[in-house]
Coordinates of C-alpha atoms and ligand atoms in Angstrom, one line a residue:
X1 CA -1.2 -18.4 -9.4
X2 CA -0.6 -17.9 -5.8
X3 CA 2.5 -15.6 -6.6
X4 CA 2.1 -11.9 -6.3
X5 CA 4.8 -11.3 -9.5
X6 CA 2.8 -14.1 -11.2
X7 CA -0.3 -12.3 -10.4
X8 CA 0.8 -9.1 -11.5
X9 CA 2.2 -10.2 -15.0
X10 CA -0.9 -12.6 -15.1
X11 CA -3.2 -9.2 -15.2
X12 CA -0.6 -7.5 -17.0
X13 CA -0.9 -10.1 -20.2
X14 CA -5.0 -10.4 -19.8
X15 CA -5.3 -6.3 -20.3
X16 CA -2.7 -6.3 -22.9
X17 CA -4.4 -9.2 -24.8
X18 CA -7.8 -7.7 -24.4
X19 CA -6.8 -4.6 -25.7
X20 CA -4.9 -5.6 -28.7
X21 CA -7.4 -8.4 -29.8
X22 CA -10.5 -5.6 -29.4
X23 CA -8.3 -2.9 -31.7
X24 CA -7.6 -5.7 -34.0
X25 CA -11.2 -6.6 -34.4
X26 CA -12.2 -3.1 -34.7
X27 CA -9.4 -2.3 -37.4
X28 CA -10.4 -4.9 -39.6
X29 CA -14.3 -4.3 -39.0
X30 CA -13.2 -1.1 -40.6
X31 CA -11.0 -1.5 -43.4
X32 CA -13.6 -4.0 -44.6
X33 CA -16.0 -1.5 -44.5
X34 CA -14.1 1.5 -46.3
X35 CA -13.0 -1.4 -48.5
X36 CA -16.4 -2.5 -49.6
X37 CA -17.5 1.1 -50.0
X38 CA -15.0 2.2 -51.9
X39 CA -15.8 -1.0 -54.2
X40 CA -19.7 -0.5 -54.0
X41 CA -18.5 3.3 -55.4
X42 CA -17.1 1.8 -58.1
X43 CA -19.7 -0.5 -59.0
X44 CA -22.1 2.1 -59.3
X45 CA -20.2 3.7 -61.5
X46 CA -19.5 1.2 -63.7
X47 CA -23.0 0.3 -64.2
X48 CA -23.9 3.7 -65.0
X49 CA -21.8 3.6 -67.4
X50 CA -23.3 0.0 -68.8
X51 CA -26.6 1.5 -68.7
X52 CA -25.1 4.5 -70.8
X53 CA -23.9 1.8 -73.2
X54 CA -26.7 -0.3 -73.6
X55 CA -29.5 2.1 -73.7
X56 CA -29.6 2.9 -77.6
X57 CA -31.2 -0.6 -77.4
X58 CA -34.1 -0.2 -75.5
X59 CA -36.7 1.6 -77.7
X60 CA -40.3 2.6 -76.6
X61 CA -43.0 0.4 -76.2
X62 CA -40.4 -2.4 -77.8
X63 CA -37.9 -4.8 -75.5
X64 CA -34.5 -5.3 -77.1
X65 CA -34.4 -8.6 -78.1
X66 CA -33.1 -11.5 -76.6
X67 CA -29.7 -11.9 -77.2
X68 CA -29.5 -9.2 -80.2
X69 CA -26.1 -9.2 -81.6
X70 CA -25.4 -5.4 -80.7
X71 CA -26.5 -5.5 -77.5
X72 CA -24.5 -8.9 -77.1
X73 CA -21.2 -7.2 -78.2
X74 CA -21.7 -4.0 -76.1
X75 CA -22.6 -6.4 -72.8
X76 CA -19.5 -8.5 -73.6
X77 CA -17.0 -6.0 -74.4
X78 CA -17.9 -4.1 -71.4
X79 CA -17.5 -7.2 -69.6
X80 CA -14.1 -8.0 -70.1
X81 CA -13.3 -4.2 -69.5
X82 CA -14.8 -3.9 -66.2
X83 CA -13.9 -6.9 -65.0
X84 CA -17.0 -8.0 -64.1
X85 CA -20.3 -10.2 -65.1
X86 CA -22.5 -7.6 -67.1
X87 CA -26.3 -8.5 -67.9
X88 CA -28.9 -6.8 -70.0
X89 CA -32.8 -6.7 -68.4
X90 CA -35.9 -5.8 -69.6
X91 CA -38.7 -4.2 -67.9
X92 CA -39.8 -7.8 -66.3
X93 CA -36.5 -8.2 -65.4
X94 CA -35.9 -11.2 -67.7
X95 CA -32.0 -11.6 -68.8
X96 CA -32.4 -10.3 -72.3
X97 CA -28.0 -10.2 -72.4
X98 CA -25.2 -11.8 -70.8
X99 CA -21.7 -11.7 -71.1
X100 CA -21.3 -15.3 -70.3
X101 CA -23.8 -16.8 -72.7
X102 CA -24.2 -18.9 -74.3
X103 CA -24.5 -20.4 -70.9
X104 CA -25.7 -17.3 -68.5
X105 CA -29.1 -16.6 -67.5
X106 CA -30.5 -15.5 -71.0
X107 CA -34.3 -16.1 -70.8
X108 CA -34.1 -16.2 -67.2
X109 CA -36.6 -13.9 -65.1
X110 CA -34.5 -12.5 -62.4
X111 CA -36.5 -11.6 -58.9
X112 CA -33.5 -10.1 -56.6
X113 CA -34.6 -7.8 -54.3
X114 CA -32.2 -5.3 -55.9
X115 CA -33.5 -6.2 -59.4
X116 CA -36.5 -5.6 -58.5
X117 CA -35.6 -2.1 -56.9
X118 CA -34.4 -1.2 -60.1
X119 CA -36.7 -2.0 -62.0
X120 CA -38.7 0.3 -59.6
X121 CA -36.3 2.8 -60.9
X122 CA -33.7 2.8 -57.8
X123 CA -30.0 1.8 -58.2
X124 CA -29.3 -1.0 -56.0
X125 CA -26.4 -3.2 -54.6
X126 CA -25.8 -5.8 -52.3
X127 CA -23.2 -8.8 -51.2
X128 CA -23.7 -12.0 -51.5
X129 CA -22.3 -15.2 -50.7
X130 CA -21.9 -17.8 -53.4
X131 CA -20.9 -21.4 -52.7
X132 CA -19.1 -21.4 -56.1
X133 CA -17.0 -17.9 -56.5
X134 CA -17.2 -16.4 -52.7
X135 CA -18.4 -12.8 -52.3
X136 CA -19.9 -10.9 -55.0
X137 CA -21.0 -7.7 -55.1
X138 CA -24.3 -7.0 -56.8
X139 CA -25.1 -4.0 -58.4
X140 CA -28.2 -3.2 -60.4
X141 CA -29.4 0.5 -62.2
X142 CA -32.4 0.8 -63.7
X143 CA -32.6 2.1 -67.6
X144 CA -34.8 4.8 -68.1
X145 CA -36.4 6.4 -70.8
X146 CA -38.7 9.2 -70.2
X147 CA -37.7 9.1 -66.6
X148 CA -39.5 5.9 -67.1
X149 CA -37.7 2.4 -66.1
X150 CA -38.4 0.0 -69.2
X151 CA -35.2 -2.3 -68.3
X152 CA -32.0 -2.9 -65.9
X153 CA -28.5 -3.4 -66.1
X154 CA -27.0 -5.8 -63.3
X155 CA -23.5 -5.9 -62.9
X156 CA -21.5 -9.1 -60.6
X157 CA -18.5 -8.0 -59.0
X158 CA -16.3 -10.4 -57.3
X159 CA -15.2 -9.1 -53.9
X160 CA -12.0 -12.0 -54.0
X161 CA -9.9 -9.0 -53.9
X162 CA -11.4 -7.5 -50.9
X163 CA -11.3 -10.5 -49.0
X164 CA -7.9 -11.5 -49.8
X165 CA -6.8 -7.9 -49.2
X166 CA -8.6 -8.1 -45.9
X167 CA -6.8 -11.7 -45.0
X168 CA -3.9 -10.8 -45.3
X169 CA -4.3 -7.5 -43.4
X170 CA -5.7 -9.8 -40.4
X171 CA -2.7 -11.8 -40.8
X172 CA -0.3 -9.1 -40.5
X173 CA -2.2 -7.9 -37.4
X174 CA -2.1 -10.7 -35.7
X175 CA 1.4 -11.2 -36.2
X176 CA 2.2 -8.1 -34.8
X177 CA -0.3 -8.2 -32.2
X178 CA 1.1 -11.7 -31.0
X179 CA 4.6 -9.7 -30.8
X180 CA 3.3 -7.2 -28.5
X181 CA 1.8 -9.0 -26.8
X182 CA 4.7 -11.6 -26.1
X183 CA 6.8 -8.2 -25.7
X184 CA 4.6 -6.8 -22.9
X185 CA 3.9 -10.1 -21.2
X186 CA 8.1 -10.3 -20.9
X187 CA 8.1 -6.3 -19.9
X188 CA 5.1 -7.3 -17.3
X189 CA 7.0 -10.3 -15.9
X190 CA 10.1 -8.4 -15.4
X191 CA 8.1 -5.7 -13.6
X192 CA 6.4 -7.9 -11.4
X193 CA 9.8 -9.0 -10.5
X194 CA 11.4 -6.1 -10.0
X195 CA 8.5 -5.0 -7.8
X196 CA 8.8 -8.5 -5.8
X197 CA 12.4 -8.9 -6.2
X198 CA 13.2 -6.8 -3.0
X199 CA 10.0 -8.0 -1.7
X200 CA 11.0 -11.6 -1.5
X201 CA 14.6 -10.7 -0.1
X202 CA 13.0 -8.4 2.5
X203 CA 10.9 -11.5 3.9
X204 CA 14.0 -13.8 3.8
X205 CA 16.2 -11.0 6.2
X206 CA 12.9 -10.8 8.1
X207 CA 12.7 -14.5 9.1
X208 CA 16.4 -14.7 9.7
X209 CA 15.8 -11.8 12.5
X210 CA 12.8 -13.7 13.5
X211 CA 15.1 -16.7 14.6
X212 CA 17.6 -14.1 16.1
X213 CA 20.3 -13.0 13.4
X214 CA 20.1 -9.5 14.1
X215 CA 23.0 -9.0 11.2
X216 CA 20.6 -8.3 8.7
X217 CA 20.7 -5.6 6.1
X218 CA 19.1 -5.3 2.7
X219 CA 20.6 -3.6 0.1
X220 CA 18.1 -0.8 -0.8
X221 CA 17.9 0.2 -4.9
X222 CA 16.0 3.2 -5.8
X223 CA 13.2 5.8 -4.5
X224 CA 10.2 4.0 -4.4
X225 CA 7.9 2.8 -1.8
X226 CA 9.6 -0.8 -1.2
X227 CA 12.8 0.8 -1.4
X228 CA 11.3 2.9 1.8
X229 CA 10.5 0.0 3.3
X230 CA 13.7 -1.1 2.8
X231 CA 15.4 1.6 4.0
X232 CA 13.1 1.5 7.2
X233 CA 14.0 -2.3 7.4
X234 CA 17.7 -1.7 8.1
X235 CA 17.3 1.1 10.2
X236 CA 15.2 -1.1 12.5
X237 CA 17.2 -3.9 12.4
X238 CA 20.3 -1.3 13.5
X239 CA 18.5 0.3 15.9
X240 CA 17.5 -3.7 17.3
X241 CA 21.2 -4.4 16.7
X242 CA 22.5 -1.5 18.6
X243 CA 19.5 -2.4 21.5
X244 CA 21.0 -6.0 21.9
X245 CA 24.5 -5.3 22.0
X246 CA 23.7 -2.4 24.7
X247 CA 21.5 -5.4 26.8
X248 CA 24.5 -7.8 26.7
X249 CA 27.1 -5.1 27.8
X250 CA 24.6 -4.1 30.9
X251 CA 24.4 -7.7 31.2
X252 CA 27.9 -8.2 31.6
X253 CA 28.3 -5.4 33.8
X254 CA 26.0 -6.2 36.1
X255 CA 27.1 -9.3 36.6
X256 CA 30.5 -8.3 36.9
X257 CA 29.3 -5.8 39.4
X258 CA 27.5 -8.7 41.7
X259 CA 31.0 -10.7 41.4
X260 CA 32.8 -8.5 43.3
X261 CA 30.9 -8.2 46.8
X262 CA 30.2 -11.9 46.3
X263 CA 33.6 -13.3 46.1
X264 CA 34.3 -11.2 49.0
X265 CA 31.4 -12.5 51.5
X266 CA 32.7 -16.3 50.0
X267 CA 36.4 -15.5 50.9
X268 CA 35.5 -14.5 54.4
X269 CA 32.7 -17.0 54.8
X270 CA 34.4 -20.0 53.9
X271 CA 37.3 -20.2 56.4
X272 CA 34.8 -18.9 58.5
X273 CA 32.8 -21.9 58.1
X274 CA 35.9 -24.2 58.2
X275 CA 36.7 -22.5 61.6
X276 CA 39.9 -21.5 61.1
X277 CA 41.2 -19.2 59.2
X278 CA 45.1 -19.5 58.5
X279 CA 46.0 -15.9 57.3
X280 CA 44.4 -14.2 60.6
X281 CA 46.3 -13.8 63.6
X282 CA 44.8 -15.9 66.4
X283 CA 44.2 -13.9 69.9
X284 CA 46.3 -14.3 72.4
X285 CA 43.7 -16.4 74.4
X286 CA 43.4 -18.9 71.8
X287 CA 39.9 -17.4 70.5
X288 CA 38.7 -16.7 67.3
X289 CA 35.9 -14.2 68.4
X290 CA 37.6 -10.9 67.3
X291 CA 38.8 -11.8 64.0
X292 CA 35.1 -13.5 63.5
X293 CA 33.6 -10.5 64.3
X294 CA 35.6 -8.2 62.1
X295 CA 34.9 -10.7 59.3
X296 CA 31.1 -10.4 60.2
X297 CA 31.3 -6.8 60.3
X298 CA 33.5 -6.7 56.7
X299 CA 30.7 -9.3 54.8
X300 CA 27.6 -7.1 56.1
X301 CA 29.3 -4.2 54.3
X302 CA 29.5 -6.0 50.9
X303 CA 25.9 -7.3 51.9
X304 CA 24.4 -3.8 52.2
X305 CA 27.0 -2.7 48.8
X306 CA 25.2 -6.0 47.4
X307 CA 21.6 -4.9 48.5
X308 CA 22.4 -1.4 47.5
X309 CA 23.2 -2.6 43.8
X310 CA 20.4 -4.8 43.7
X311 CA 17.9 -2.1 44.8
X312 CA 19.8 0.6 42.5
X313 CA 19.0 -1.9 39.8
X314 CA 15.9 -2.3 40.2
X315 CA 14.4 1.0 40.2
X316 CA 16.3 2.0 37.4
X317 CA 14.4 -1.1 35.4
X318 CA 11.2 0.3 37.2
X319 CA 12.2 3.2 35.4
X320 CA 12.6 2.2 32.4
X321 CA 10.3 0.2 31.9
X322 CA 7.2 1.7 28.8
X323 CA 4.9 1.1 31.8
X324 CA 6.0 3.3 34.6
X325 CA 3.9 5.4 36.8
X326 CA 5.2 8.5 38.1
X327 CA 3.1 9.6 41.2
X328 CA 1.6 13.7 39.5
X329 CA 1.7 16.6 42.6
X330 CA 2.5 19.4 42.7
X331 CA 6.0 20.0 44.1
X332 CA 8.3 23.2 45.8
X333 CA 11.6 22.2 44.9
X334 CA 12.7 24.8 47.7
X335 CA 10.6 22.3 50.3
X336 CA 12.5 19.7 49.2
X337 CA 16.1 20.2 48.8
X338 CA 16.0 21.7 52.8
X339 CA 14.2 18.4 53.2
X340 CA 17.4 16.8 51.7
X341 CA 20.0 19.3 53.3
X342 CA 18.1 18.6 56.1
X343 CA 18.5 14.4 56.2
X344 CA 22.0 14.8 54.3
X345 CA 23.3 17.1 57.5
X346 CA 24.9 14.1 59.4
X347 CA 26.0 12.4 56.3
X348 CA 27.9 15.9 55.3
X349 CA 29.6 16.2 58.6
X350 CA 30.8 12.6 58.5
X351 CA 32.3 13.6 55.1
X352 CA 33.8 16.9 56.4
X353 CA 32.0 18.8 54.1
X354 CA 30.4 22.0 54.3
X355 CA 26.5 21.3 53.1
X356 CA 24.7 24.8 52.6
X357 CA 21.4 26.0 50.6
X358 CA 22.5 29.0 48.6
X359 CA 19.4 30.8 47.4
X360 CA 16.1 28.6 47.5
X361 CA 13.5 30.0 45.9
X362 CA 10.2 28.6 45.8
X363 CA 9.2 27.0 42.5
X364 CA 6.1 24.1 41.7
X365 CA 6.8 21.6 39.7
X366 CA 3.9 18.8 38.6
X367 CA 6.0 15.4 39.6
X368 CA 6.7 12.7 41.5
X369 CA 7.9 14.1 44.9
X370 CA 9.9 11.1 46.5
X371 CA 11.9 10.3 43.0
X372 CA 12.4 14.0 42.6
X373 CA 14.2 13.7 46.2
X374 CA 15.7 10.8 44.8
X375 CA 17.3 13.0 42.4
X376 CA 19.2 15.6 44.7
X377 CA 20.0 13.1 47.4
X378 CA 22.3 11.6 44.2
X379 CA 23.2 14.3 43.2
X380 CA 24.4 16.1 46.5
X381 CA 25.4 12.6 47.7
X382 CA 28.1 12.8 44.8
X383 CA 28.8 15.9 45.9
X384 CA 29.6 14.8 49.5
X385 CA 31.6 11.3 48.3
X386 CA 33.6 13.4 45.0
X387 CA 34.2 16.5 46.9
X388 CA 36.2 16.0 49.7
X389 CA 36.6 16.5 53.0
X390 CA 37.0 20.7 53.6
X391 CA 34.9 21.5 50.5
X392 CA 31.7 22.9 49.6
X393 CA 28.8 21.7 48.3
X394 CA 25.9 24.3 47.2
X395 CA 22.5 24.1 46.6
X396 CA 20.4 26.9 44.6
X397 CA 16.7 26.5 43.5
X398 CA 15.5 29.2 40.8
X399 CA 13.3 29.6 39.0
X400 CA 14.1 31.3 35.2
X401 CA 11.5 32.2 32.9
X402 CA 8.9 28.7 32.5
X403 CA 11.9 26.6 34.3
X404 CA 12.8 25.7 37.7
X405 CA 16.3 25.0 37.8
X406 CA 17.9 23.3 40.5
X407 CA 21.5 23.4 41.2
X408 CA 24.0 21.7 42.9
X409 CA 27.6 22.9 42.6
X410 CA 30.7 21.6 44.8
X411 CA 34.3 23.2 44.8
X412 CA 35.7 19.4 44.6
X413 CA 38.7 18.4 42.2
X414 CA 36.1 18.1 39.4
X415 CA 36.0 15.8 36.3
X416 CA 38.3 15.6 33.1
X417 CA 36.5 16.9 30.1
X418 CA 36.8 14.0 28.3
X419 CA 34.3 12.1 31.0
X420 CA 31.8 14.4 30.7
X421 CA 30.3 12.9 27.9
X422 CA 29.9 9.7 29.3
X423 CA 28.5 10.7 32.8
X424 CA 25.6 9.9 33.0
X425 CA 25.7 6.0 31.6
X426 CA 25.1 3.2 33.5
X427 CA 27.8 1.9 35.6
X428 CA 30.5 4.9 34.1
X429 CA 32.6 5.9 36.9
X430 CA 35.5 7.9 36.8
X431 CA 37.5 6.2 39.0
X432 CA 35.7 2.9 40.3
X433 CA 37.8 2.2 43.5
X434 CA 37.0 5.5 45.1
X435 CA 33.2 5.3 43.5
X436 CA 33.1 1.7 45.5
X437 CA 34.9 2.9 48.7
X438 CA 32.1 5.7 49.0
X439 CA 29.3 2.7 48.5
X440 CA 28.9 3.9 44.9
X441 CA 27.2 2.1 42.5
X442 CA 27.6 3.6 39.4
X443 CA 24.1 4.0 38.9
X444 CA 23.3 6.9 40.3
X445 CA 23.2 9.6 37.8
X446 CA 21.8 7.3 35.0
X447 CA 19.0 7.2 37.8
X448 CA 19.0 10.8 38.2
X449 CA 19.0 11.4 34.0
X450 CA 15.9 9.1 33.7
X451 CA 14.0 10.3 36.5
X452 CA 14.3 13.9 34.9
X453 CA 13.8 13.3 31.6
X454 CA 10.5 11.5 32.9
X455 CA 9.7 14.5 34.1
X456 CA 10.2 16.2 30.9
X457 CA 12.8 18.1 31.8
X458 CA 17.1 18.1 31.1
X459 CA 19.9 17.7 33.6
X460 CA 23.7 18.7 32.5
X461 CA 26.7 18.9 33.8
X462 CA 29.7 21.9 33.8
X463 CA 33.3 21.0 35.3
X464 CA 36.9 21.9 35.6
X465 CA 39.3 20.1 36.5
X466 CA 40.7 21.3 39.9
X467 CA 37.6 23.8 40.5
X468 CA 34.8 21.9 40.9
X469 CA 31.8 20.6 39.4
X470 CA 28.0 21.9 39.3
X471 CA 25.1 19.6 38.2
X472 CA 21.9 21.8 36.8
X473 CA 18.5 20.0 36.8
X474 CA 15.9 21.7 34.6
X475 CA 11.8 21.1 34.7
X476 CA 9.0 23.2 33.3
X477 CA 7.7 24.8 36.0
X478 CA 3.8 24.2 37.4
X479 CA 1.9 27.4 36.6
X480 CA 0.1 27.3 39.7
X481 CA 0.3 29.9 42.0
X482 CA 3.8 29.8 43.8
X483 CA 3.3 29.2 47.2
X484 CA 5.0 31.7 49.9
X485 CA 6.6 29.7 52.8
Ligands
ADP501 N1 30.4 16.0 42.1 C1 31.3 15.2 41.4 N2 32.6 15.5 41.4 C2 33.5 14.6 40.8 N3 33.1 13.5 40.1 C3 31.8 13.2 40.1 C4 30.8 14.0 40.8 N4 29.6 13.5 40.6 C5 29.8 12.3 39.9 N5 31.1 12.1 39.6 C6 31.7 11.0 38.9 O1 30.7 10.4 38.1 C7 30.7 9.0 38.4 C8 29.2 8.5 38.3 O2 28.4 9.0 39.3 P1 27.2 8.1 39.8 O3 26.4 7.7 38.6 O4 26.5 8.8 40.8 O5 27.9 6.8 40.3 P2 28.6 6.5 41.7 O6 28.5 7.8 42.5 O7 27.8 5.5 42.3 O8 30.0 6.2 41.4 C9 31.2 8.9 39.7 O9 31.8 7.6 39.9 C10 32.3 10.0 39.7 O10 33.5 9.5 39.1
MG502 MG1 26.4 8.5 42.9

């Protein structure tokens, strides 16, 4: 049975059977015996009592005769009363009386091992097995006289009863054994199913997600352990679900992303190539040099757009990725934003922005030091391109209890509340045309968010509308020595 329910029921039936068959056996084994005991009890008994009725005709030193009338009468009418075959010995153990003469054993010598016990003076009894009437129960009882044996009375029970008592006790048994066991084998079979069951429909959704159906959900019935299973089984294939759909929309975006710059280079590029270009005012002097070079100039701009996306892209899959390694040393976060501030300086002023460190004070951190840069050149970068030109943006470094905290605040127009939650996502931009203008690629604080939480640390954001906006980086702090610069 290569079936686990078939199996299982398989093993149920075998114990079952087992069990049953070996109480059934030792039932009977002992109703016979209380059965026979009770009838060897009985026997005793009786022949007791044929011993008490027979021995007026023993005398001393004299055998009753062979077949004396008296004695005849008394073995006979105790006979029929008892039921059973009633025989007179003498002291040799020859058959001086028997209820069934004139056939019987009259004149016969009997040598039974239980006649002869009696004769020893013991009361005796055994079963026997006769071809012609079945079991009999042999009883024999000495008669005494002056505590002397001088004869025996032997008494032939038939056990018919017994055994057909006992038949049809076995057959009763067995009936109702074969009912419980047919009932437990059904009971087993359905268990094994219902164990199974949800087995067998678990393996079917599993090979359908195998070849890529990522629908798949199995309903889930009770509390036990496959039931867990199951449980776990749909959460997975959710979680997978919810994985795949996030891949495609990435997928979609990025390629949308790439569409743009592209089909600008080709829209400059091909009348470029043709030489002419129809919509562009030709020079005065008949030459396309000006307009060519303003074209080149334009499709180097979506180039570098293009190479920024592309490498934006692929440090956030280097970041993502189970396998990245994150350079570990130790860090002043105060060192590195007036690093930043420092290379920012021309971008701010180009921006007409006013770039300033607020309070920088000096905190480690264990990290890597260029993607920790990474994160406050987007951050303050944002700051510059959201802002505006005439506004602040502020850096502060402090360090609070087991946390450095970096900030970096602006006084721009800030962001609606109902952005906020979506910040930090790949490609979410409030406004995508200014985002792009800027040489935005919507990547930048997703960056920022993995980078920190690599570093085991939070970053959040706090704006109003119309008062500005302040990003706060947290990291456990190193607890190294802080080093005075
Ligand atoms: N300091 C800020 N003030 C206002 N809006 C901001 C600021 N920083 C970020 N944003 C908004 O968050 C969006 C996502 O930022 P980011 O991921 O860095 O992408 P990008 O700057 O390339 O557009 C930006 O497009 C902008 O709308
Ligand atoms: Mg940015």
């Amino acid at each position: 049975v290569r079936s686990l329910a078939g199996r299982l029921a398989l093993t149920h039936l075998l114990v079952v059977l087992i069990a049953v068959a070996a109480m059934d056996a030792l039932v009977l084994v002992a109703f016979e015996r209380l059965a026979l005991h009770q009838r060897q009890v009985a026997a005793f008994t009786e022949t007791n009592i044929a011993v008490n009725l027979v021995e007026p005709y023993y005398r001393p030193g004299c055998p009753p005769l062979e077949s004396s009338p008296g004695l005849l009468e008394v073995v006979r009418s105790y006979a029929t009363q008892s039921g059973s075959r009633v025989l007179a010995l003498d002291g040799s153990g020859r058959v001086v009386a028997d209820s069934m003469s004139p056939a019987g054993y009259t004149g016969r010598t009997l040598t039974h091992p239980e006649v002869a016990a009696a004769l020893a003076g013991r009361s005796a009894s055994r079963r026997r097995y006769l071809p012609t009437s079945g079991w009999v129960l042999y009883t024999v009882a000495p008669v005494l006289q002056d505590k002397r044996p001088v004869g025996a009375v032997f008494l032939a029970t038939s056990l018919a009863d017994v055994t057909q008592g006992l038949a049809g006790v076995a057959r009763t048994m067995v009936l109702g054994s074969l009912a419980a066991v047919l009932v437990a084998g059904l009971a087993g079979v359905a268990a094994a199913r219902s164990v199974t069951g949800p087995v067998v429909r678990l393996t079917r959704a599993v090979e359908r997600m195998g070849r890529g159906d990522l629908g798949q959900r199995v309903a889930v019935r009770g509390r036990d352990e496959v039931a867990t299973l199951t449980r776990a089984f749909n959460e997975m294939a959710t979680r997978l679900q919810e994985e795949d759909e996030r891949r495609r929309e990435f997928l979609a975006d990025v390629a949308h992303e790439l569409q743009t710059p592209v089909a600008a280079i080709r829209a400059m590029a091909e009348p470029m190539a043709a030489g002419d270009d129809p919509s562009a005012p030709r020079q005065a002097d008949g030459s396309d040099l000006e307009v060519y070079r303003e074209f080149a100039r334009e499709m180097a701009g979506q180039a570098e757009r293009l190479g920024r996306l592309v490498g934006d892209l692929l440090e956030l899959a280097r970041l993502e990725s189970p396998k990245v390694r994150l350079t570990c040393e130790e860090v002043d976060l105060a060192d590195l934003a007036r690093g930043v501030l420092e290379s920012l300086r021309r971008d701010a002023e180009a921006a007409g922005v006013d770039l300033r460190a607020g309070s920088l004070e000096p905190v480690l951190v264990v990290g890597d030091g260029l993607r920790l840069e990474q994160v406050l050149v987007n951050l303050v970068t944002n700051g510059l391109r959201y802002a505006g030109a005439g506004r602040t943006v502020r850096v502060d470094v402090s360090r609070e209890g087991g946390e450095a905290r970096l900030r970096v605040a602006d006084d721009g127009p800030g962001i609606a509340p109902e952005h906020l939650p979506h910040l930090f996502e790949r490609f979410y931009r409030v406004d995508r045309s200014r985002s792009r203008r800027g040489g935005g690629t919507g990547l930048g604080l997703a960056i920022v968010k993995r980078i920190v939480e690599l570093h085991g640390g939070s970053v959040s954001v706090v704006s109003r509308p119309g008062e500005g906006t302040t990003f706060e980086v947290r990291l456990p702090a190193a607890r190294g020595p802080v080093k005075m610069s």
